[in-house]
Amino acid sequence: EKILRWLSYVPKTAAEQVSIAASADPVERDIVYTPPNTPYDPRNFLAGATNADGTFEPGFFDVGSFTEYLADWGKSVVVGRARLGGIPMGIIAVETRLVEQVVPADPANPLSRQSVLAQAGQVWYPDSAFKTAQAIADFNAAENLPLMIFANWRGFSGGTRDMFGEVLKFGAQIVDNLRTYKHPVFAYIPPNGELRGGAWVVIDPTINEEMMEMYVDTNARGGILEPPGICDVKFRKPDLIKTMHRLDSTLISLDEELTAAEETMVDDVSALKKAIAARESQLMPLYVQISHEFADLHDRPGRMKAKGVIRDIVPWARAREYFHWRVRRRLMQDALVGELKAADGSLSHGECLTMLSGWMAGKASWEDDKAVLAFFESEGAVIDEKLGEVSAFSTPRFLPPRHALSLLLTPP
């Protein structure tokens, strides 16, 4: 049964794309289960969850389609396969709860003992980083699965034990496997999730711009440092004091009195300085909170989109329908790009997209995934004719004659 279930996700041959099956779970429905702001089981938003009263809240993927594997290894990461509107996809999600890594005793050493190591949620450890890299390679190599990464990491664990466990090597493997991924990759920061530090670095879409895209929920965060950390670097106590003296009316008045007192030497300068210091101490906790809120504004979805580090902001409730049409459009689009490159090897990925956009001749907006997909599916004859023209007018490559090849391959 498990073999048949696994085979249901993979294509007929390694050279084909995944096949889209009919789904009984409508793609238009909302995602009912919403990840809370406290530690939770990520399988709930992937497959749905049953409440205490017996009601079922469906999750992101088709009901009953999620299959996890390697569950007992690298527990801080959840990997598996599922269907989105009938489309098989590879899944990588993040465990937000505290988990335990069990290191068994060595049977050959009577002095060894089993050890249990606690691992925090939202952190990559050597085992979970290796699990992530291996899952990406599995989905890419022969399964040809589009990949969905629910990015909710605060970074890598960088302790001495983790460095000895080669966490850097496994983090680099994640980058290597994403760089060579041949199918669409969607990184999505879920509600109440955040992507920080080295975790952002290894799944940044610039690793593989042709295949990778990043999206966020309206209530997600992203940035290298968290607000308290960036304030400790860029907005320290002297900067806070300058801001107080610029904004607080009491301090402005005391500064004016101090300046006048220093010029006339009439009033007690030391008393004014003590009053200023007391006012600064009184305001400091408030201004620290304000600075953290100010820094947090730079990590929110609107700012991320304005800076161009994400493609779009997708509300969680409607993410299922959005990504269903996006995945279908990308699969069809990438197949056409492959045919164009096969017809004319000199074309770049960007030139192929420009050509496809031109073929639409204004019949649909290039940003409307559903409309673009409808054009690709309904105008098959026109597209085939255009592909034939590209193949006919492409510049032939120079191929050396057979005897020249034999001379090149014959050792001296």
Short mmCIF file of N, CA and C in Angstrom, two decimals, residues 246-410:
data_model
loop_
_atom_site.label_atom_id
_atom_site.label_comp_id
_atom_site.label_asym_id
_atom_site.label_seq_id
_atom_site.Cartn_x
_atom_site.Cartn_y
_atom_site.Cartn_z
N ARG A 246 15.00 65.15 20.50
CA ARG A 246 14.40 65.73 19.31
C ARG A 246 12.88 65.75 19.38
N LEU A 247 12.28 64.79 20.12
CA LEU A 247 10.83 64.63 20.08
C LEU A 247 10.12 65.00 21.39
N ASP A 248 10.77 64.78 22.52
CA ASP A 248 10.08 64.98 23.80
C ASP A 248 10.06 66.46 24.17
N SER A 249 8.87 67.01 24.43
CA SER A 249 8.73 68.44 24.73
C SER A 249 9.42 68.81 26.05
N THR A 250 9.37 67.92 27.03
CA THR A 250 10.01 68.21 28.33
C THR A 250 11.51 68.33 28.17
N LEU A 251 12.11 67.39 27.44
CA LEU A 251 13.56 67.45 27.22
C LEU A 251 13.95 68.65 26.38
N ILE A 252 13.13 69.00 25.41
CA ILE A 252 13.43 70.19 24.59
C ILE A 252 13.46 71.44 25.48
N SER A 253 12.48 71.52 26.39
CA SER A 253 12.44 72.67 27.31
C SER A 253 13.64 72.67 28.25
N LEU A 254 14.00 71.51 28.79
CA LEU A 254 15.17 71.42 29.68
C LEU A 254 16.46 71.75 28.95
N ASP A 255 16.57 71.34 27.69
CA ASP A 255 17.76 71.67 26.91
C ASP A 255 17.90 73.17 26.71
N GLU A 256 16.77 73.84 26.46
CA GLU A 256 16.81 75.30 26.29
C GLU A 256 17.22 75.98 27.59
N GLU A 257 16.68 75.50 28.71
CA GLU A 257 17.05 76.08 30.00
C GLU A 257 18.53 75.83 30.30
N LEU A 258 19.03 74.65 29.95
CA LEU A 258 20.43 74.34 30.20
C LEU A 258 21.34 75.23 29.35
N THR A 259 20.96 75.46 28.11
CA THR A 259 21.76 76.32 27.24
C THR A 259 21.80 77.75 27.79
N ALA A 260 20.63 78.24 28.22
CA ALA A 260 20.58 79.59 28.78
C ALA A 260 21.37 79.68 30.08
N ALA A 261 21.30 78.65 30.89
CA ALA A 261 22.02 78.66 32.17
C ALA A 261 23.53 78.65 31.95
N GLU A 262 23.98 77.90 30.96
CA GLU A 262 25.42 77.83 30.67
C GLU A 262 25.92 79.16 30.14
N GLU A 263 25.04 79.90 29.44
CA GLU A 263 25.48 81.19 28.89
C GLU A 263 25.51 82.28 29.97
N THR A 264 24.51 82.27 30.84
CA THR A 264 24.43 83.33 31.86
C THR A 264 25.11 82.97 33.16
N MET A 265 25.29 81.66 33.41
CA MET A 265 25.90 81.16 34.65
C MET A 265 25.11 81.64 35.87
N VAL A 266 23.79 81.75 35.72
CA VAL A 266 22.95 82.20 36.83
C VAL A 266 22.30 81.00 37.52
N ASP A 267 21.62 80.15 36.75
CA ASP A 267 20.92 79.01 37.33
C ASP A 267 21.90 77.88 37.65
N ASP A 268 21.39 76.92 38.42
CA ASP A 268 22.19 75.76 38.81
C ASP A 268 22.21 74.76 37.65
N VAL A 269 23.36 74.65 37.00
CA VAL A 269 23.48 73.78 35.83
C VAL A 269 23.38 72.32 36.24
N SER A 270 23.96 71.96 37.37
CA SER A 270 23.95 70.55 37.79
C SER A 270 22.53 70.04 38.04
N ALA A 271 21.67 70.87 38.57
CA ALA A 271 20.29 70.46 38.81
C ALA A 271 19.56 70.19 37.50
N LEU A 272 19.82 71.03 36.50
CA LEU A 272 19.21 70.81 35.19
C LEU A 272 19.72 69.52 34.56
N LYS A 273 21.01 69.25 34.69
CA LYS A 273 21.57 68.01 34.12
C LYS A 273 20.98 66.79 34.80
N LYS A 274 20.77 66.89 36.13
CA LYS A 274 20.14 65.77 36.83
C LYS A 274 18.70 65.56 36.36
N ALA A 275 17.99 66.65 36.11
CA ALA A 275 16.61 66.55 35.64
C ALA A 275 16.56 65.93 34.24
N ILE A 276 17.53 66.30 33.41
CA ILE A 276 17.58 65.72 32.05
C ILE A 276 17.88 64.23 32.12
N ALA A 277 18.85 63.85 32.96
CA ALA A 277 19.20 62.43 33.10
C ALA A 277 18.02 61.63 33.64
N ALA A 278 17.28 62.20 34.59
CA ALA A 278 16.12 61.50 35.14
C ALA A 278 15.04 61.31 34.08
N ARG A 279 14.84 62.36 33.27
CA ARG A 279 13.84 62.26 32.21
C ARG A 279 14.26 61.21 31.16
N GLU A 280 15.54 61.16 30.83
CA GLU A 280 16.04 60.16 29.88
C GLU A 280 15.81 58.75 30.42
N SER A 281 16.10 58.53 31.69
CA SER A 281 15.89 57.22 32.30
C SER A 281 14.41 56.84 32.31
N GLN A 282 13.57 57.82 32.53
CA GLN A 282 12.13 57.56 32.55
C GLN A 282 11.62 57.16 31.16
N LEU A 283 12.15 57.80 30.12
CA LEU A 283 11.67 57.55 28.76
C LEU A 283 12.33 56.35 28.10
N MET A 284 13.47 55.88 28.60
CA MET A 284 14.24 54.85 27.91
C MET A 284 13.44 53.58 27.63
N PRO A 285 12.72 52.97 28.60
CA PRO A 285 11.96 51.75 28.28
C PRO A 285 10.95 51.95 27.15
N LEU A 286 10.27 53.12 27.16
CA LEU A 286 9.29 53.40 26.13
C LEU A 286 9.95 53.51 24.76
N TYR A 287 11.09 54.21 24.69
CA TYR A 287 11.75 54.42 23.41
C TYR A 287 12.41 53.14 22.90
N VAL A 288 12.81 52.25 23.81
CA VAL A 288 13.31 50.95 23.36
C VAL A 288 12.20 50.18 22.66
N GLN A 289 10.99 50.19 23.23
CA GLN A 289 9.86 49.53 22.59
C GLN A 289 9.53 50.17 21.24
N ILE A 290 9.59 51.49 21.20
CA ILE A 290 9.31 52.19 19.94
C ILE A 290 10.35 51.83 18.88
N SER A 291 11.61 51.73 19.28
CA SER A 291 12.66 51.39 18.31
C SER A 291 12.47 49.98 17.78
N HIS A 292 12.05 49.05 18.65
CA HIS A 292 11.79 47.69 18.19
C HIS A 292 10.62 47.66 17.21
N GLU A 293 9.59 48.43 17.50
CA GLU A 293 8.44 48.49 16.58
C GLU A 293 8.85 49.13 15.25
N PHE A 294 9.69 50.13 15.32
CA PHE A 294 10.18 50.79 14.10
C PHE A 294 10.99 49.81 13.25
N ALA A 295 11.87 49.03 13.91
CA ALA A 295 12.66 48.05 13.18
C ALA A 295 11.77 46.94 12.62
N ASP A 296 10.72 46.58 13.35
CA ASP A 296 9.82 45.53 12.88
C ASP A 296 9.06 45.96 11.63
N LEU A 297 8.83 47.26 11.47
CA LEU A 297 8.14 47.74 10.26
C LEU A 297 8.92 47.40 9.00
N HIS A 298 10.25 47.31 9.11
CA HIS A 298 11.07 46.98 7.94
C HIS A 298 11.01 45.51 7.57
N ASP A 299 10.50 44.66 8.48
CA ASP A 299 10.44 43.22 8.25
C ASP A 299 9.07 42.75 7.82
N ARG A 300 8.14 43.65 7.61
CA ARG A 300 6.77 43.26 7.30
C ARG A 300 6.57 43.09 5.79
N PRO A 301 5.48 42.42 5.40
CA PRO A 301 5.30 42.07 3.98
C PRO A 301 5.35 43.25 3.02
N GLY A 302 4.72 44.37 3.39
CA GLY A 302 4.72 45.51 2.48
C GLY A 302 6.11 46.00 2.15
N ARG A 303 6.96 46.06 3.17
CA ARG A 303 8.33 46.52 2.94
C ARG A 303 9.12 45.48 2.14
N MET A 304 8.90 44.20 2.42
CA MET A 304 9.60 43.16 1.67
C MET A 304 9.25 43.23 0.18
N LYS A 305 7.98 43.46 -0.11
CA LYS A 305 7.58 43.54 -1.52
C LYS A 305 8.14 44.80 -2.17
N ALA A 306 8.15 45.91 -1.41
CA ALA A 306 8.68 47.16 -1.96
C ALA A 306 10.17 47.03 -2.29
N LYS A 307 10.89 46.25 -1.50
CA LYS A 307 12.33 46.05 -1.74
C LYS A 307 12.59 44.97 -2.79
N GLY A 308 11.55 44.28 -3.23
CA GLY A 308 11.71 43.28 -4.29
C GLY A 308 12.28 41.95 -3.84
N VAL A 309 12.25 41.66 -2.53
CA VAL A 309 12.79 40.37 -2.07
C VAL A 309 11.73 39.27 -2.07
N ILE A 310 10.46 39.63 -2.27
CA ILE A 310 9.40 38.65 -2.43
C ILE A 310 8.63 38.98 -3.71
N ARG A 311 7.91 37.99 -4.22
CA ARG A 311 7.14 38.23 -5.44
C ARG A 311 5.75 38.79 -5.15
N ASP A 312 5.13 38.30 -4.06
CA ASP A 312 3.76 38.75 -3.79
C ASP A 312 3.41 38.45 -2.34
N ILE A 313 2.36 39.12 -1.85
CA ILE A 313 1.80 38.88 -0.53
C ILE A 313 0.53 38.07 -0.73
N VAL A 314 0.48 36.88 -0.15
CA VAL A 314 -0.65 35.97 -0.34
C VAL A 314 -1.31 35.70 1.01
N PRO A 315 -2.54 36.16 1.24
CA PRO A 315 -3.23 35.85 2.50
C PRO A 315 -3.41 34.34 2.66
N TRP A 316 -3.23 33.88 3.88
CA TRP A 316 -3.24 32.44 4.14
C TRP A 316 -4.55 31.77 3.72
N ALA A 317 -5.67 32.38 4.01
CA ALA A 317 -6.96 31.74 3.74
C ALA A 317 -7.14 31.43 2.26
N ARG A 318 -6.59 32.27 1.37
CA ARG A 318 -6.75 32.09 -0.07
C ARG A 318 -5.49 31.54 -0.74
N ALA A 319 -4.51 31.12 0.06
CA ALA A 319 -3.24 30.66 -0.51
C ALA A 319 -3.40 29.38 -1.31
N ARG A 320 -4.33 28.53 -0.92
CA ARG A 320 -4.51 27.25 -1.63
C ARG A 320 -4.89 27.49 -3.09
N GLU A 321 -5.89 28.32 -3.32
CA GLU A 321 -6.30 28.60 -4.70
C GLU A 321 -5.22 29.34 -5.46
N TYR A 322 -4.57 30.30 -4.81
CA TYR A 322 -3.54 31.08 -5.48
C TYR A 322 -2.42 30.18 -5.99
N PHE A 323 -1.90 29.31 -5.11
CA PHE A 323 -0.75 28.49 -5.50
C PHE A 323 -1.15 27.36 -6.45
N HIS A 324 -2.40 26.92 -6.39
CA HIS A 324 -2.84 25.90 -7.36
C HIS A 324 -2.69 26.41 -8.78
N TRP A 325 -3.21 27.61 -9.04
CA TRP A 325 -3.11 28.15 -10.40
C TRP A 325 -1.69 28.58 -10.72
N ARG A 326 -0.96 29.02 -9.72
CA ARG A 326 0.44 29.41 -9.97
C ARG A 326 1.28 28.20 -10.35
N VAL A 327 1.09 27.09 -9.64
CA VAL A 327 1.86 25.88 -9.95
C VAL A 327 1.50 25.35 -11.33
N ARG A 328 0.21 25.29 -11.64
CA ARG A 328 -0.20 24.80 -12.97
C ARG A 328 0.35 25.69 -14.07
N ARG A 329 0.30 26.99 -13.86
CA ARG A 329 0.81 27.92 -14.89
C ARG A 329 2.31 27.73 -15.07
N ARG A 330 3.05 27.59 -13.93
CA ARG A 330 4.50 27.42 -14.03
C ARG A 330 4.88 26.10 -14.70
N LEU A 331 4.15 25.04 -14.42
CA LEU A 331 4.45 23.76 -15.06
C LEU A 331 4.25 23.85 -16.58
N MET A 332 3.15 24.44 -16.99
CA MET A 332 2.90 24.60 -18.43
C MET A 332 3.91 25.55 -19.05
N GLN A 333 4.18 26.66 -18.37
CA GLN A 333 5.11 27.65 -18.89
C GLN A 333 6.52 27.09 -19.02
N ASP A 334 6.98 26.35 -18.00
CA ASP A 334 8.32 25.79 -18.04
C ASP A 334 8.45 24.73 -19.13
N ALA A 335 7.36 23.99 -19.39
CA ALA A 335 7.40 23.01 -20.47
C ALA A 335 7.57 23.71 -21.83
N LEU A 336 6.86 24.84 -22.01
CA LEU A 336 7.00 25.59 -23.26
C LEU A 336 8.38 26.22 -23.39
N VAL A 337 8.92 26.70 -22.27
CA VAL A 337 10.28 27.25 -22.30
C VAL A 337 11.28 26.17 -22.70
N GLY A 338 11.08 24.94 -22.19
CA GLY A 338 11.95 23.84 -22.58
C GLY A 338 11.86 23.54 -24.06
N GLU A 339 10.66 23.61 -24.62
CA GLU A 339 10.51 23.37 -26.06
C GLU A 339 11.17 24.48 -26.87
N LEU A 340 11.06 25.72 -26.40
CA LEU A 340 11.71 26.82 -27.11
C LEU A 340 13.22 26.68 -27.09
N LYS A 341 13.78 26.31 -25.95
CA LYS A 341 15.23 26.13 -25.87
C LYS A 341 15.69 24.95 -26.71
N ALA A 342 14.84 23.93 -26.83
CA ALA A 342 15.19 22.80 -27.68
C ALA A 342 15.16 23.20 -29.15
N ALA A 343 14.22 24.11 -29.49
CA ALA A 343 14.14 24.57 -30.88
C ALA A 343 15.27 25.53 -31.23
N ASP A 344 15.69 26.36 -30.27
CA ASP A 344 16.77 27.32 -30.50
C ASP A 344 17.59 27.40 -29.23
N GLY A 345 18.73 26.74 -29.23
CA GLY A 345 19.58 26.67 -28.04
C GLY A 345 20.18 27.99 -27.63
N SER A 346 20.12 29.01 -28.47
CA SER A 346 20.71 30.30 -28.13
C SER A 346 19.79 31.17 -27.26
N LEU A 347 18.54 30.76 -27.09
CA LEU A 347 17.59 31.56 -26.32
C LEU A 347 17.85 31.42 -24.83
N SER A 348 17.79 32.55 -24.13
CA SER A 348 17.88 32.52 -22.66
C SER A 348 16.49 32.34 -22.07
N HIS A 349 16.44 32.10 -20.76
CA HIS A 349 15.16 31.92 -20.10
C HIS A 349 14.31 33.19 -20.21
N GLY A 350 14.92 34.35 -20.00
CA GLY A 350 14.18 35.60 -20.09
C GLY A 350 13.66 35.86 -21.48
N GLU A 351 14.45 35.53 -22.51
CA GLU A 351 14.00 35.72 -23.90
C GLU A 351 12.82 34.80 -24.21
N CYS A 352 12.84 33.59 -23.67
CA CYS A 352 11.72 32.68 -23.89
C CYS A 352 10.43 33.23 -23.27
N LEU A 353 10.53 33.79 -22.05
CA LEU A 353 9.35 34.35 -21.41
C LEU A 353 8.83 35.55 -22.20
N THR A 354 9.73 36.39 -22.69
CA THR A 354 9.31 37.54 -23.50
C THR A 354 8.60 37.08 -24.76
N MET A 355 9.11 36.01 -25.36
CA MET A 355 8.49 35.48 -26.58
C MET A 355 7.09 34.93 -26.27
N LEU A 356 6.95 34.19 -25.17
CA LEU A 356 5.64 33.65 -24.82
C LEU A 356 4.65 34.78 -24.53
N SER A 357 5.12 35.81 -23.85
CA SER A 357 4.25 36.94 -23.55
C SER A 357 3.80 37.63 -24.83
N GLY A 358 4.70 37.73 -25.81
CA GLY A 358 4.34 38.35 -27.08
C GLY A 358 3.33 37.54 -27.87
N TRP A 359 3.41 36.22 -27.75
CA TRP A 359 2.46 35.37 -28.47
C TRP A 359 1.03 35.58 -27.98
N MET A 360 0.86 36.03 -26.75
CA MET A 360 -0.48 36.22 -26.21
C MET A 360 -1.19 37.41 -26.85
N ALA A 361 -0.42 38.36 -27.36
CA ALA A 361 -0.98 39.50 -28.10
C ALA A 361 -2.09 40.21 -27.35
N GLY A 362 -1.91 40.38 -26.05
CA GLY A 362 -2.88 41.10 -25.26
C GLY A 362 -4.16 40.35 -24.94
N LYS A 363 -4.22 39.05 -25.24
CA LYS A 363 -5.44 38.29 -24.96
C LYS A 363 -5.63 38.02 -23.47
N ALA A 364 -4.55 38.10 -22.70
CA ALA A 364 -4.63 37.90 -21.25
C ALA A 364 -3.48 38.64 -20.60
N SER A 365 -3.68 39.01 -19.35
CA SER A 365 -2.61 39.68 -18.59
C SER A 365 -1.56 38.66 -18.18
N TRP A 366 -0.30 39.01 -18.38
CA TRP A 366 0.79 38.10 -18.05
C TRP A 366 0.85 37.81 -16.55
N GLU A 367 0.30 38.70 -15.72
CA GLU A 367 0.31 38.51 -14.28
C GLU A 367 -0.86 37.68 -13.77
N ASP A 368 -1.81 37.36 -14.64
CA ASP A 368 -2.98 36.58 -14.25
C ASP A 368 -2.70 35.11 -14.57
N ASP A 369 -2.38 34.33 -13.52
CA ASP A 369 -1.98 32.94 -13.74
C ASP A 369 -3.08 32.13 -14.39
N LYS A 370 -4.31 32.30 -13.95
CA LYS A 370 -5.42 31.52 -14.49
C LYS A 370 -5.67 31.85 -15.96
N ALA A 371 -5.57 33.14 -16.32
CA ALA A 371 -5.79 33.54 -17.70
C ALA A 371 -4.66 33.06 -18.61
N VAL A 372 -3.42 33.16 -18.13
CA VAL A 372 -2.28 32.68 -18.92
C VAL A 372 -2.38 31.19 -19.16
N LEU A 373 -2.74 30.44 -18.11
CA LEU A 373 -2.88 29.00 -18.27
C LEU A 373 -3.99 28.67 -19.27
N ALA A 374 -5.10 29.40 -19.20
CA ALA A 374 -6.20 29.17 -20.14
C ALA A 374 -5.75 29.42 -21.57
N PHE A 375 -4.92 30.45 -21.78
CA PHE A 375 -4.40 30.73 -23.13
C PHE A 375 -3.51 29.60 -23.61
N PHE A 376 -2.60 29.15 -22.74
CA PHE A 376 -1.69 28.06 -23.14
C PHE A 376 -2.47 26.80 -23.51
N GLU A 377 -3.53 26.51 -22.77
CA GLU A 377 -4.28 25.28 -23.00
C GLU A 377 -5.23 25.38 -24.19
N SER A 378 -5.75 26.59 -24.46
CA SER A 378 -6.74 26.74 -25.54
C SER A 378 -6.11 27.07 -26.88
N GLU A 379 -4.92 27.64 -26.87
CA GLU A 379 -4.27 28.05 -28.12
C GLU A 379 -3.13 27.12 -28.48
N GLY A 380 -3.35 25.81 -28.34
CA GLY A 380 -2.30 24.85 -28.63
C GLY A 380 -1.84 24.90 -30.07
N ALA A 381 -2.76 25.07 -31.01
CA ALA A 381 -2.40 25.09 -32.42
C ALA A 381 -1.53 26.31 -32.74
N VAL A 382 -1.90 27.46 -32.18
CA VAL A 382 -1.11 28.68 -32.42
C VAL A 382 0.30 28.52 -31.84
N ILE A 383 0.38 27.96 -30.63
CA ILE A 383 1.68 27.79 -29.99
C ILE A 383 2.55 26.82 -30.78
N ASP A 384 1.96 25.73 -31.27
CA ASP A 384 2.73 24.78 -32.08
C ASP A 384 3.25 25.44 -33.35
N GLU A 385 2.43 26.30 -33.96
CA GLU A 385 2.87 27.00 -35.17
C GLU A 385 4.03 27.94 -34.86
N LYS A 386 3.94 28.65 -33.73
CA LYS A 386 5.02 29.56 -33.34
C LYS A 386 6.29 28.78 -33.04
N LEU A 387 6.16 27.64 -32.36
CA LEU A 387 7.34 26.83 -32.07
C LEU A 387 7.99 26.34 -33.35
N GLY A 388 7.18 25.99 -34.34
CA GLY A 388 7.72 25.57 -35.63
C GLY A 388 8.49 26.68 -36.31
N GLU A 389 7.99 27.91 -36.20
CA GLU A 389 8.70 29.05 -36.79
C GLU A 389 10.04 29.28 -36.10
N VAL A 390 10.06 29.16 -34.78
CA VAL A 390 11.32 29.34 -34.05
C VAL A 390 12.32 28.29 -34.47
N SER A 391 11.87 27.04 -34.62
CA SER A 391 12.76 25.96 -35.01
C SER A 391 13.26 26.15 -36.43
N ALA A 392 12.40 26.67 -37.33
CA ALA A 392 12.79 26.83 -38.72
C ALA A 392 13.79 27.95 -38.91
N PHE A 393 13.66 29.03 -38.12
CA PHE A 393 14.52 30.20 -38.31
C PHE A 393 15.68 30.26 -37.31
N SER A 394 15.82 29.24 -36.48
CA SER A 394 16.94 29.26 -35.53
C SER A 394 18.24 29.04 -36.25
N THR A 395 19.32 29.61 -35.71
CA THR A 395 20.63 29.50 -36.32
C THR A 395 21.19 28.10 -36.07
N PRO A 396 21.55 27.34 -37.12
CA PRO A 396 22.08 25.99 -36.88
C PRO A 396 23.45 26.06 -36.22
N ARG A 397 23.69 25.11 -35.35
CA ARG A 397 24.98 25.04 -34.69
C ARG A 397 26.00 24.34 -35.60
N PHE A 398 27.29 24.70 -35.44
CA PHE A 398 28.34 24.06 -36.20
C PHE A 398 28.69 22.73 -35.53
N LEU A 399 28.61 21.66 -36.29
CA LEU A 399 28.97 20.35 -35.78
C LEU A 399 30.15 19.82 -36.58
N PRO A 400 31.24 19.42 -35.96
CA PRO A 400 32.39 18.90 -36.71
C PRO A 400 32.05 17.57 -37.36
N PRO A 401 32.67 17.26 -38.49
CA PRO A 401 32.40 15.99 -39.17
C PRO A 401 32.86 14.81 -38.33
N ARG A 402 32.38 13.63 -38.74
CA ARG A 402 32.66 12.44 -37.96
C ARG A 402 34.16 12.17 -37.85
N HIS A 403 34.92 12.38 -38.97
CA HIS A 403 36.34 12.08 -38.90
C HIS A 403 37.07 13.04 -37.97
N ALA A 404 36.57 14.29 -37.88
CA ALA A 404 37.19 15.25 -36.96
C ALA A 404 36.93 14.84 -35.51
N LEU A 405 35.71 14.37 -35.24
CA LEU A 405 35.41 13.89 -33.91
C LEU A 405 36.26 12.70 -33.55
N SER A 406 36.48 11.80 -34.52
CA SER A 406 37.30 10.62 -34.23
C SER A 406 38.73 11.01 -33.94
N LEU A 407 39.24 12.07 -34.62
CA LEU A 407 40.60 12.51 -34.34
C LEU A 407 40.69 13.13 -32.95
N LEU A 408 39.62 13.86 -32.56
CA LEU A 408 39.63 14.48 -31.25
C LEU A 408 39.57 13.44 -30.14
N LEU A 409 38.89 12.34 -30.39
CA LEU A 409 38.72 11.34 -29.35
C LEU A 409 39.83 10.30 -29.34
N THR A 410 40.68 10.29 -30.39
CA THR A 410 41.77 9.30 -30.45
C THR A 410 42.97 9.81 -29.68
#
